[in-house]
GROMACS .gro file of N, CA and C in nm:
model
   99
    1MET      N    1  17.268   9.838   9.719
    1MET     CA    2  17.240   9.784   9.853
    1MET      C    3  17.371   9.750   9.927
    2LYS      N    4  17.468   9.700   9.852
    2LYS     CA    5  17.594   9.661   9.918
    2LYS      C    6  17.663   9.782   9.981
    3SER      N    7  17.659   9.896   9.910
    3SER     CA    8  17.725  10.014   9.964
    3SER      C    9  17.658  10.058  10.095
    4VAL      N   10  17.526  10.048  10.100
    4VAL     CA   11  17.454  10.085  10.223
    4VAL      C   12  17.494   9.991  10.336
    5ARG      N   13  17.501   9.863  10.305
    5ARG     CA   14  17.539   9.764  10.407
    5ARG      C   15  17.679   9.791  10.458
    6VAL      N   16  17.770   9.823  10.369
    6VAL     CA   17  17.908   9.851  10.408
    6VAL      C   18  17.914   9.974  10.497
    7SER      N   19  17.838  10.077  10.462
    7SER     CA   20  17.840  10.200  10.543
    7SER      C   21  17.784  10.173  10.682
    8ILE      N   22  17.680  10.091  10.691
    8ILE     CA   23  17.622  10.058  10.822
    8ILE      C   24  17.723   9.981  10.906
    9ILE      N   25  17.791   9.886  10.844
    9ILE     CA   26  17.892   9.807  10.916
    9ILE      C   27  18.005   9.898  10.963
   10THR      N   28  18.044   9.993  10.879
   10THR     CA   29  18.151  10.085  10.917
   10THR      C   30  18.110  10.171  11.036
   11LEU      N   31  17.985  10.220  11.033
   11LEU     CA   32  17.936  10.301  11.145
   11LEU      C   33  17.932  10.219  11.273
   12LEU      N   34  17.883  10.097  11.263
   12LEU     CA   35  17.874  10.010  11.382
   12LEU      C   36  18.014   9.983  11.437
   13SER      N   37  18.108   9.948  11.351
   13SER     CA   38  18.244   9.916  11.396
   13SER      C   39  18.309  10.038  11.460
   14SER      N   40  18.289  10.155  11.401
   14SER     CA   41  18.349  10.277  11.457
   14SER      C   42  18.288  10.308  11.593
   15ALA      N   43  18.157  10.285  11.607
   15ALA     CA   44  18.090  10.310  11.736
   15ALA      C   45  18.142  10.214  11.842
   16ILE      N   46  18.163  10.088  11.803
   16ILE     CA   47  18.214   9.988  11.898
   16ILE      C   48  18.355  10.025  11.941
   17VAL      N   49  18.438  10.066  11.846
   17VAL     CA   50  18.576  10.105  11.879
   17VAL      C   51  18.576  10.225  11.974
   18THR      N   52  18.488  10.321  11.948
   18THR     CA   53  18.480  10.439  12.034
   18THR      C   54  18.438  10.401  12.175
   19LYS      N   55  18.339  10.310  12.186
   19LYS     CA   56  18.294  10.267  12.320
   19LYS      C   57  18.405  10.195  12.393
   20LEU      N   58  18.477  10.108  12.321
   20LEU     CA   59  18.588  10.035  12.385
   20LEU      C   60  18.695  10.133  12.432
   21TYR      N   61  18.725  10.233  12.351
   21TYR     CA   62  18.827  10.332  12.387
   21TYR      C   63  18.785  10.409  12.513
   22LEU      N   64  18.657  10.448  12.518
   22LEU     CA   65  18.608  10.521  12.635
   22LEU      C   66  18.613  10.433  12.759
   23ILE      N   67  18.573  10.306  12.745
   23ILE     CA   68  18.574  10.215  12.860
   23ILE      C   69  18.716  10.195  12.911
   24ILE      N   70  18.810  10.174  12.819
   24ILE     CA   71  18.951  10.154  12.860
   24ILE      C   72  19.004  10.280  12.927
   25ARG      N   73  18.967  10.395  12.874
   25ARG     CA   74  19.014  10.522  12.932
   25ARG      C   75  18.960  10.539  13.073
   26VAL      N   76  18.833  10.509  13.092
   26VAL     CA   77  18.772  10.521  13.225
   26VAL      C   78  18.837  10.423  13.322
   27LEU      N   79  18.861  10.301  13.276
   27LEU     CA   80  18.923  10.201  13.363
   27LEU      C   81  19.064  10.246  13.402
   28SER      N   82  19.138  10.301  13.308
   28SER     CA   83  19.274  10.345  13.339
   28SER      C   84  19.272  10.461  13.438
   29LEU      N   85  19.173  10.551  13.423
   29LEU     CA   86  19.162  10.663  13.516
   29LEU      C   87  19.125  10.613  13.655
   30GLU      N   88  19.035  10.514  13.662
   30GLU     CA   89  18.995  10.459  13.791
   30GLU      C   90  19.112  10.390  13.860
   31SER      N   91  19.194  10.321  13.783
   31SER     CA   92  19.307  10.248  13.842
   31SER      C   93  19.416  10.345  13.888
   32ASP      N   94  19.420  10.464  13.828
   32ASP     CA   95  19.523  10.562  13.866
   32ASP      C   96  19.495  10.621  14.004
   33LYS      N   97  19.367  10.621  14.045
   33LYS     CA   98  19.334  10.684  14.174
   33LYS      C   99  19.396  10.611  14.292
   0.00000   0.00000   0.00000
């Protein structure tokens, strides 16, 4: 069970990091205009 929990946490954290990266990228592109 612990391994499953760890994998779920890893997936969630990676998804959050990806969303933050996309948001920052969009904000930087908007500010460049």
